[in-house]
Amino acid sequence: MVQIIAIANQKGGVGKTTTAVNLAASLAVLKKRVLLVDMDSQGNATMGSGIQKNDLLYSVTDVLLGEVPIETAISKAEVGYKVLGANRDLAGVELAIAEQEGREFILREALKEIEHAFDYIIVDCAPSLSLITVNALAAVHSVLIPMQCEYYALEGLADLTQTIDRIQQALNPDLHIVGVLRTMYDARNALTRDVSEELEQYFGKKLYDTVIPRNVRLAEAPAHGLPIIYFEKSSKGAVAYLNLAAEMLKKSKVKKGIKA
Ligand SMILES: Nc1ncnc2c1ncn2[C@@H]1O[C@H](COP(=O)(O)OP(=O)(O)OP(=O)(O)O)[C@@H](O)[C@H]1O
Ligand SMILES: [Mg+2]
């Protein structure tokens, strides 16, 4: 069955989009059928997948406005997975759907039409709790939280888990945290290690063993419209995201009771 996962954290710049793009690419390399949905008007996940956001014939905006069937709006990226892209048009959707009945469930209803064609649907969220992000959180099974191991990460933690609880209670009873990912990790930094320890205590098994190191290649790849694995496959960043995908697959097999 398909797994639909939002990459979310209301804190900006923590590696959500980097994780969405590179996890999608890594799962595709591991032979999974993957759709990446860009729910951020910055369109970074779209561009990072090699798709020009301003040349999109249709985008997630058209789907949320009910103007085209979702299938029509999905593009095939050159990088092994499919993309429901976004650009600045998405910023106007909020107002357009604000008064609509069932406005929180538009993405969920649309995904139902195509979810059978995928093993994983990865939804990249913006760093805010807009109606667009609420649509994302109402449509997914679970949330993957990328976190930078710095002092302020812990401060935002309570807000974030509260948000997920609220959405779970009001809109999506099965919503849960699938995992917490340490990003831009620097093992030499004492604060990183301290915060990392706190995350271990707070999240236990939900904290992925895999950590994503700070790696300049990961920051360079989007400018080339390439996930890291196609940009520099032997880089530490590429290896880390492949390890994350493998860890995810292993955990989901264990959960289903299949021996890994
Ligand atoms: N592991 C890493 N090593 C080095 N640079 C990274 C790493 N992960 C992300 N970056 C860089 O950090 C910046 C923020 O990353 P990213 O865009 O993925 O964060 P985000 O959480 O999606 O941001 P936003 O909240 O604006 O959507 C980008 O310039 C990205 O290239
Ligand atoms: Mg982003």
PDB file of C-alpha atoms in Angstrom, residues 17-243:
ATOM      1  CA  THR A  17      13.098  20.482   0.598  1.00  0.00           C
ATOM      2  CA  THR A  18      16.571  18.951   0.440  1.00  0.00           C
ATOM      3  CA  THR A  19      15.143  15.927   2.233  1.00  0.00           C
ATOM      4  CA  ALA A  20      12.002  15.742   0.074  1.00  0.00           C
ATOM      5  CA  VAL A  21      13.960  15.810  -3.198  1.00  0.00           C
ATOM      6  CA  ASN A  22      16.753  13.490  -2.144  1.00  0.00           C
ATOM      7  CA  LEU A  23      14.540  11.016  -0.345  1.00  0.00           C
ATOM      8  CA  ALA A  24      12.278  10.848  -3.420  1.00  0.00           C
ATOM      9  CA  ALA A  25      15.286  10.239  -5.672  1.00  0.00           C
ATOM     10  CA  SER A  26      16.800   7.652  -3.331  1.00  0.00           C
ATOM     11  CA  LEU A  27      13.544   5.709  -2.975  1.00  0.00           C
ATOM     12  CA  ALA A  28      13.269   5.721  -6.782  1.00  0.00           C
ATOM     13  CA  VAL A  29      16.815   4.358  -7.062  1.00  0.00           C
ATOM     14  CA  LEU A  30      15.684   1.581  -4.712  1.00  0.00           C
ATOM     15  CA  LYS A  31      12.989   0.732  -7.299  1.00  0.00           C
ATOM     16  CA  LYS A  32      10.032   2.373  -5.572  1.00  0.00           C
ATOM     17  CA  ARG A  33       7.426   4.281  -7.572  1.00  0.00           C
ATOM     18  CA  VAL A  34       7.563   7.806  -6.195  1.00  0.00           C
ATOM     19  CA  LEU A  35       5.571  11.010  -6.566  1.00  0.00           C
ATOM     20  CA  LEU A  36       6.939  14.245  -5.109  1.00  0.00           C
ATOM     21  CA  VAL A  37       4.302  16.888  -4.377  1.00  0.00           C
ATOM     22  CA  ASP A  38       5.554  20.450  -3.978  1.00  0.00           C
ATOM     23  CA  MET A  39       3.294  22.362  -1.568  1.00  0.00           C
ATOM     24  CA  ASP A  40       5.502  25.438  -1.299  1.00  0.00           C
ATOM     25  CA  SER A  41       5.071  28.462  -3.565  1.00  0.00           C
ATOM     26  CA  GLN A  42       8.875  28.866  -3.533  1.00  0.00           C
ATOM     27  CA  GLY A  43       8.853  25.860  -5.915  1.00  0.00           C
ATOM     28  CA  ASN A  44      12.246  24.683  -4.694  1.00  0.00           C
ATOM     29  CA  ALA A  45      11.394  20.985  -4.777  1.00  0.00           C
ATOM     30  CA  THR A  46      10.158  21.418  -8.356  1.00  0.00           C
ATOM     31  CA  MET A  47      13.353  23.180  -9.462  1.00  0.00           C
ATOM     32  CA  GLY A  48      15.535  20.765  -7.503  1.00  0.00           C
ATOM     33  CA  SER A  49      13.977  17.945  -9.516  1.00  0.00           C
ATOM     34  CA  GLY A  50      15.023  19.589 -12.788  1.00  0.00           C
ATOM     35  CA  ILE A  51      11.617  21.038 -13.659  1.00  0.00           C
ATOM     36  CA  GLN A  52      11.361  24.744 -14.501  1.00  0.00           C
ATOM     37  CA  LYS A  53       8.666  26.025 -12.143  1.00  0.00           C
ATOM     38  CA  ASN A  54       7.746  28.915 -14.423  1.00  0.00           C
ATOM     39  CA  ASP A  55       7.294  26.686 -17.466  1.00  0.00           C
ATOM     40  CA  LEU A  56       4.800  24.342 -15.824  1.00  0.00           C
ATOM     41  CA  LEU A  57       1.721  23.869 -17.971  1.00  0.00           C
ATOM     42  CA  TYR A  58      -0.210  22.804 -14.873  1.00  0.00           C
ATOM     43  CA  SER A  59       0.797  22.816 -11.235  1.00  0.00           C
ATOM     44  CA  VAL A  60      -0.556  21.819  -7.845  1.00  0.00           C
ATOM     45  CA  THR A  61      -2.390  25.156  -7.894  1.00  0.00           C
ATOM     46  CA  ASP A  62      -4.645  23.945 -10.715  1.00  0.00           C
ATOM     47  CA  VAL A  63      -5.372  20.779  -8.770  1.00  0.00           C
ATOM     48  CA  LEU A  64      -6.291  22.670  -5.595  1.00  0.00           C
ATOM     49  CA  LEU A  65      -8.527  24.997  -7.585  1.00  0.00           C
ATOM     50  CA  GLY A  66     -10.199  21.980  -9.181  1.00  0.00           C
ATOM     51  CA  GLU A  67      -9.245  23.116 -12.674  1.00  0.00           C
ATOM     52  CA  VAL A  68      -7.578  19.941 -13.937  1.00  0.00           C
ATOM     53  CA  PRO A  69      -7.509  16.307 -12.852  1.00  0.00           C
ATOM     54  CA  ILE A  70      -4.408  15.566 -10.787  1.00  0.00           C
ATOM     55  CA  GLU A  71      -3.130  13.141 -13.410  1.00  0.00           C
ATOM     56  CA  THR A  72      -2.924  15.941 -15.968  1.00  0.00           C
ATOM     57  CA  ALA A  73      -0.885  18.130 -13.635  1.00  0.00           C
ATOM     58  CA  ILE A  74       1.795  15.541 -12.816  1.00  0.00           C
ATOM     59  CA  SER A  75       5.120  15.917 -14.653  1.00  0.00           C
ATOM     60  CA  LYS A  76       7.674  13.234 -15.252  1.00  0.00           C
ATOM     61  CA  ALA A  77      11.052  14.337 -13.936  1.00  0.00           C
ATOM     62  CA  GLU A  78      14.233  13.098 -15.632  1.00  0.00           C
ATOM     63  CA  VAL A  79      15.384  11.849 -12.261  1.00  0.00           C
ATOM     64  CA  GLY A  80      13.401   8.678 -11.676  1.00  0.00           C
ATOM     65  CA  TYR A  81      10.226   9.957 -10.076  1.00  0.00           C
ATOM     66  CA  LYS A  82       7.182  12.062 -10.867  1.00  0.00           C
ATOM     67  CA  VAL A  83       6.477  15.572  -9.652  1.00  0.00           C
ATOM     68  CA  LEU A  84       3.364  17.583  -8.946  1.00  0.00           C
ATOM     69  CA  GLY A  85       5.073  20.938  -9.216  1.00  0.00           C
ATOM     70  CA  ALA A  86       4.459  24.348  -7.672  1.00  0.00           C
ATOM     71  CA  ASN A  87       5.337  27.966  -8.312  1.00  0.00           C
ATOM     72  CA  ARG A  88       4.318  31.357  -6.957  1.00  0.00           C
ATOM     73  CA  ASP A  89       0.732  30.859  -8.195  1.00  0.00           C
ATOM     74  CA  LEU A  90       0.253  28.642  -5.163  1.00  0.00           C
ATOM     75  CA  ALA A  91       0.415  31.697  -2.912  1.00  0.00           C
ATOM     76  CA  GLY A  92      -2.944  32.871  -4.273  1.00  0.00           C
ATOM     77  CA  VAL A  93      -4.770  29.608  -3.654  1.00  0.00           C
ATOM     78  CA  GLU A  94      -5.255  30.161   0.046  1.00  0.00           C
ATOM     79  CA  LEU A  95      -7.666  33.027  -0.469  1.00  0.00           C
ATOM     80  CA  ALA A  96      -9.461  31.339  -3.358  1.00  0.00           C
ATOM     81  CA  ILE A  97     -10.377  28.257  -1.320  1.00  0.00           C
ATOM     82  CA  ALA A  98     -10.781  29.872   2.115  1.00  0.00           C
ATOM     83  CA  GLU A  99     -14.577  29.804   2.079  1.00  0.00           C
ATOM     84  CA  GLN A 100     -14.960  26.514   0.249  1.00  0.00           C
ATOM     85  CA  GLU A 101     -16.565  23.582   2.017  1.00  0.00           C
ATOM     86  CA  GLY A 102     -14.069  20.755   2.557  1.00  0.00           C
ATOM     87  CA  ARG A 103     -11.210  23.167   1.888  1.00  0.00           C
ATOM     88  CA  GLU A 104      -8.809  21.200   4.105  1.00  0.00           C
ATOM     89  CA  PHE A 105      -9.305  18.004   2.138  1.00  0.00           C
ATOM     90  CA  ILE A 106      -8.752  19.054  -1.463  1.00  0.00           C
ATOM     91  CA  LEU A 107      -5.299  17.476  -1.776  1.00  0.00           C
ATOM     92  CA  ARG A 108      -6.427  14.336   0.041  1.00  0.00           C
ATOM     93  CA  GLU A 109      -9.323  13.827  -2.378  1.00  0.00           C
ATOM     94  CA  ALA A 110      -7.085  14.459  -5.395  1.00  0.00           C
ATOM     95  CA  LEU A 111      -4.393  12.035  -4.246  1.00  0.00           C
ATOM     96  CA  LYS A 112      -6.991   9.282  -3.882  1.00  0.00           C
ATOM     97  CA  GLU A 113      -7.307   9.262  -7.668  1.00  0.00           C
ATOM     98  CA  ILE A 114      -3.657   8.390  -8.297  1.00  0.00           C
ATOM     99  CA  GLU A 115      -2.237   6.905  -5.101  1.00  0.00           C
ATOM    100  CA  HIS A 116      -2.591   3.320  -6.378  1.00  0.00           C
ATOM    101  CA  ALA A 117       0.119   4.088  -8.962  1.00  0.00           C
ATOM    102  CA  PHE A 118       2.789   4.834  -6.349  1.00  0.00           C
ATOM    103  CA  ASP A 119       4.638   3.212  -3.454  1.00  0.00           C
ATOM    104  CA  TYR A 120       5.588   6.545  -1.899  1.00  0.00           C
ATOM    105  CA  ILE A 121       4.134  10.022  -2.149  1.00  0.00           C
ATOM    106  CA  ILE A 122       6.424  12.625  -0.577  1.00  0.00           C
ATOM    107  CA  VAL A 123       4.888  16.029   0.144  1.00  0.00           C
ATOM    108  CA  ASP A 124       7.241  18.986   0.657  1.00  0.00           C
ATOM    109  CA  CYS A 125       5.693  21.598   2.958  1.00  0.00           C
ATOM    110  CA  ALA A 126       6.386  25.304   3.369  1.00  0.00           C
ATOM    111  CA  PRO A 127       7.624  26.648   6.718  1.00  0.00           C
ATOM    112  CA  SER A 128       4.221  27.902   7.842  1.00  0.00           C
ATOM    113  CA  LEU A 129       0.897  26.573   8.955  1.00  0.00           C
ATOM    114  CA  SER A 130      -1.201  27.941   6.116  1.00  0.00           C
ATOM    115  CA  LEU A 131      -4.294  26.298   4.671  1.00  0.00           C
ATOM    116  CA  ILE A 132      -1.934  24.840   2.038  1.00  0.00           C
ATOM    117  CA  THR A 133       0.128  23.118   4.742  1.00  0.00           C
ATOM    118  CA  VAL A 134      -3.071  22.017   6.480  1.00  0.00           C
ATOM    119  CA  ASN A 135      -4.129  20.420   3.165  1.00  0.00           C
ATOM    120  CA  ALA A 136      -0.806  18.584   3.103  1.00  0.00           C
ATOM    121  CA  LEU A 137      -1.110  17.369   6.705  1.00  0.00           C
ATOM    122  CA  ALA A 138      -4.701  16.276   6.163  1.00  0.00           C
ATOM    123  CA  ALA A 139      -3.687  14.256   3.085  1.00  0.00           C
ATOM    124  CA  VAL A 140      -0.780  12.240   4.466  1.00  0.00           C
ATOM    125  CA  HIS A 141      -0.405   9.161   6.627  1.00  0.00           C
ATOM    126  CA  SER A 142       2.585  10.500   8.490  1.00  0.00           C
ATOM    127  CA  VAL A 143       5.084  13.303   8.962  1.00  0.00           C
ATOM    128  CA  LEU A 144       8.848  13.164   8.648  1.00  0.00           C
ATOM    129  CA  ILE A 145      10.441  16.010  10.596  1.00  0.00           C
ATOM    130  CA  PRO A 146      13.857  17.239   9.529  1.00  0.00           C
ATOM    131  CA  MET A 147      15.713  19.001  12.330  1.00  0.00           C
ATOM    132  CA  GLN A 148      18.904  20.901  12.585  1.00  0.00           C
ATOM    133  CA  CYS A 149      20.685  20.095  15.834  1.00  0.00           C
ATOM    134  CA  GLU A 150      20.850  23.599  17.256  1.00  0.00           C
ATOM    135  CA  TYR A 151      19.456  25.180  20.367  1.00  0.00           C
ATOM    136  CA  TYR A 152      16.419  26.748  18.708  1.00  0.00           C
ATOM    137  CA  ALA A 153      15.373  23.413  17.230  1.00  0.00           C
ATOM    138  CA  LEU A 154      14.292  22.266  20.678  1.00  0.00           C
ATOM    139  CA  GLU A 155      12.382  25.470  21.288  1.00  0.00           C
ATOM    140  CA  GLY A 156      10.242  24.873  18.205  1.00  0.00           C
ATOM    141  CA  LEU A 157       9.651  21.256  19.024  1.00  0.00           C
ATOM    142  CA  ALA A 158       6.649  21.711  21.311  1.00  0.00           C
ATOM    143  CA  ASP A 159       4.929  23.925  18.720  1.00  0.00           C
ATOM    144  CA  LEU A 160       5.488  21.362  16.047  1.00  0.00           C
ATOM    145  CA  THR A 161       4.214  18.350  17.940  1.00  0.00           C
ATOM    146  CA  GLN A 162       1.236  20.421  19.101  1.00  0.00           C
ATOM    147  CA  THR A 163       0.406  21.296  15.496  1.00  0.00           C
ATOM    148  CA  ILE A 164       0.534  17.649  14.484  1.00  0.00           C
ATOM    149  CA  ASP A 165      -1.676  16.694  17.450  1.00  0.00           C
ATOM    150  CA  ARG A 166      -4.208  19.365  16.545  1.00  0.00           C
ATOM    151  CA  ILE A 167      -4.432  18.244  12.914  1.00  0.00           C
ATOM    152  CA  GLN A 168      -4.646  14.644  14.039  1.00  0.00           C
ATOM    153  CA  GLN A 169      -7.581  15.414  16.334  1.00  0.00           C
ATOM    154  CA  ALA A 170      -9.461  17.682  13.975  1.00  0.00           C
ATOM    155  CA  LEU A 171      -8.802  16.332  10.493  1.00  0.00           C
ATOM    156  CA  ASN A 172      -6.689  13.209  10.229  1.00  0.00           C
ATOM    157  CA  PRO A 173      -7.070  10.664  13.051  1.00  0.00           C
ATOM    158  CA  ASP A 174      -4.267   8.380  11.817  1.00  0.00           C
ATOM    159  CA  LEU A 175      -1.667  11.098  11.428  1.00  0.00           C
ATOM    160  CA  HIS A 176       1.571  10.293  13.218  1.00  0.00           C
ATOM    161  CA  ILE A 177       5.275  11.108  13.167  1.00  0.00           C
ATOM    162  CA  VAL A 178       7.044   8.486  11.069  1.00  0.00           C
ATOM    163  CA  GLY A 179      10.490   9.745  11.962  1.00  0.00           C
ATOM    164  CA  VAL A 180      12.735  12.611  12.954  1.00  0.00           C
ATOM    165  CA  LEU A 181      15.811  13.279  10.856  1.00  0.00           C
ATOM    166  CA  ARG A 182      18.920  15.120  11.972  1.00  0.00           C
ATOM    167  CA  THR A 183      20.084  17.362   9.124  1.00  0.00           C
ATOM    168  CA  MET A 184      23.203  19.465   8.513  1.00  0.00           C
ATOM    169  CA  TYR A 185      24.817  17.364  11.206  1.00  0.00           C
ATOM    170  CA  ASP A 186      28.287  18.190  12.427  1.00  0.00           C
ATOM    171  CA  ALA A 187      29.565  15.549  14.844  1.00  0.00           C
ATOM    172  CA  ARG A 188      32.527  17.738  15.856  1.00  0.00           C
ATOM    173  CA  ASN A 189      30.223  20.331  17.345  1.00  0.00           C
ATOM    174  CA  ALA A 190      29.474  19.824  21.060  1.00  0.00           C
ATOM    175  CA  LEU A 191      26.101  21.577  20.846  1.00  0.00           C
ATOM    176  CA  THR A 192      25.093  19.307  17.973  1.00  0.00           C
ATOM    177  CA  ARG A 193      25.878  16.292  20.128  1.00  0.00           C
ATOM    178  CA  ASP A 194      23.951  17.689  23.115  1.00  0.00           C
ATOM    179  CA  VAL A 195      20.872  18.513  21.063  1.00  0.00           C
ATOM    180  CA  SER A 196      21.130  15.151  19.357  1.00  0.00           C
ATOM    181  CA  GLU A 197      21.054  13.435  22.745  1.00  0.00           C
ATOM    182  CA  GLU A 198      17.967  15.379  23.753  1.00  0.00           C
ATOM    183  CA  LEU A 199      16.259  14.395  20.532  1.00  0.00           C
ATOM    184  CA  GLU A 200      17.069  10.771  21.275  1.00  0.00           C
ATOM    185  CA  GLN A 201      15.419  11.073  24.680  1.00  0.00           C
ATOM    186  CA  TYR A 202      12.406  12.898  23.330  1.00  0.00           C
ATOM    187  CA  PHE A 203      11.738  10.792  20.241  1.00  0.00           C
ATOM    188  CA  GLY A 204      13.332   7.413  21.071  1.00  0.00           C
ATOM    189  CA  LYS A 205      12.953   4.967  18.203  1.00  0.00           C
ATOM    190  CA  LYS A 206      11.381   7.628  16.020  1.00  0.00           C
ATOM    191  CA  LEU A 207      14.757   9.297  15.629  1.00  0.00           C
ATOM    192  CA  TYR A 208      16.406   7.884  12.505  1.00  0.00           C
ATOM    193  CA  ASP A 209      19.817   6.304  13.032  1.00  0.00           C
ATOM    194  CA  THR A 210      20.842   7.870   9.744  1.00  0.00           C
ATOM    195  CA  VAL A 211      22.048  11.456  10.076  1.00  0.00           C
ATOM    196  CA  ILE A 212      22.499  13.839   7.164  1.00  0.00           C
ATOM    197  CA  PRO A 213      25.889  15.550   7.411  1.00  0.00           C
ATOM    198  CA  ARG A 214      26.506  19.132   6.427  1.00  0.00           C
ATOM    199  CA  ASN A 215      27.745  18.645   2.878  1.00  0.00           C
ATOM    200  CA  VAL A 216      28.328  21.440   0.421  1.00  0.00           C
ATOM    201  CA  ARG A 217      27.426  19.179  -2.503  1.00  0.00           C
ATOM    202  CA  LEU A 218      23.871  18.960  -1.142  1.00  0.00           C
ATOM    203  CA  ALA A 219      23.622  22.736  -1.317  1.00  0.00           C
ATOM    204  CA  GLU A 220      25.075  22.871  -4.839  1.00  0.00           C
ATOM    205  CA  ALA A 221      22.960  20.174  -6.483  1.00  0.00           C
ATOM    206  CA  PRO A 222      19.666  22.170  -6.704  1.00  0.00           C
ATOM    207  CA  ALA A 223      21.330  24.811  -8.892  1.00  0.00           C
ATOM    208  CA  HIS A 224      21.845  22.022 -11.428  1.00  0.00           C
ATOM    209  CA  GLY A 225      18.295  20.737 -11.071  1.00  0.00           C
ATOM    210  CA  LEU A 226      19.601  17.439  -9.804  1.00  0.00           C
ATOM    211  CA  PRO A 227      19.109  15.319  -6.689  1.00  0.00           C
ATOM    212  CA  ILE A 228      22.501  14.669  -5.103  1.00  0.00           C
ATOM    213  CA  ILE A 229      22.610  11.073  -6.270  1.00  0.00           C
ATOM    214  CA  TYR A 230      22.727  12.266  -9.897  1.00  0.00           C
ATOM    215  CA  PHE A 231      24.963  15.223  -9.115  1.00  0.00           C
ATOM    216  CA  GLU A 232      27.681  13.471  -7.144  1.00  0.00           C
ATOM    217  CA  LYS A 233      26.779   9.970  -6.179  1.00  0.00           C
ATOM    218  CA  SER A 234      29.846   9.287  -4.056  1.00  0.00           C
ATOM    219  CA  SER A 235      29.384  12.395  -1.893  1.00  0.00           C
ATOM    220  CA  LYS A 236      28.594  12.025   1.798  1.00  0.00           C
ATOM    221  CA  GLY A 237      25.222  13.644   1.196  1.00  0.00           C
ATOM    222  CA  ALA A 238      24.255  11.135  -1.489  1.00  0.00           C
ATOM    223  CA  VAL A 239      25.276   8.181   0.663  1.00  0.00           C
ATOM    224  CA  ALA A 240      23.374   9.586   3.654  1.00  0.00           C
ATOM    225  CA  TYR A 241      20.092  10.029   1.770  1.00  0.00           C
ATOM    226  CA  LEU A 242      20.384   6.552   0.278  1.00  0.00           C
ATOM    227  CA  ASN A 243      20.923   5.211   3.787  1.00  0.00           C
TER     228      ASN A 243
END
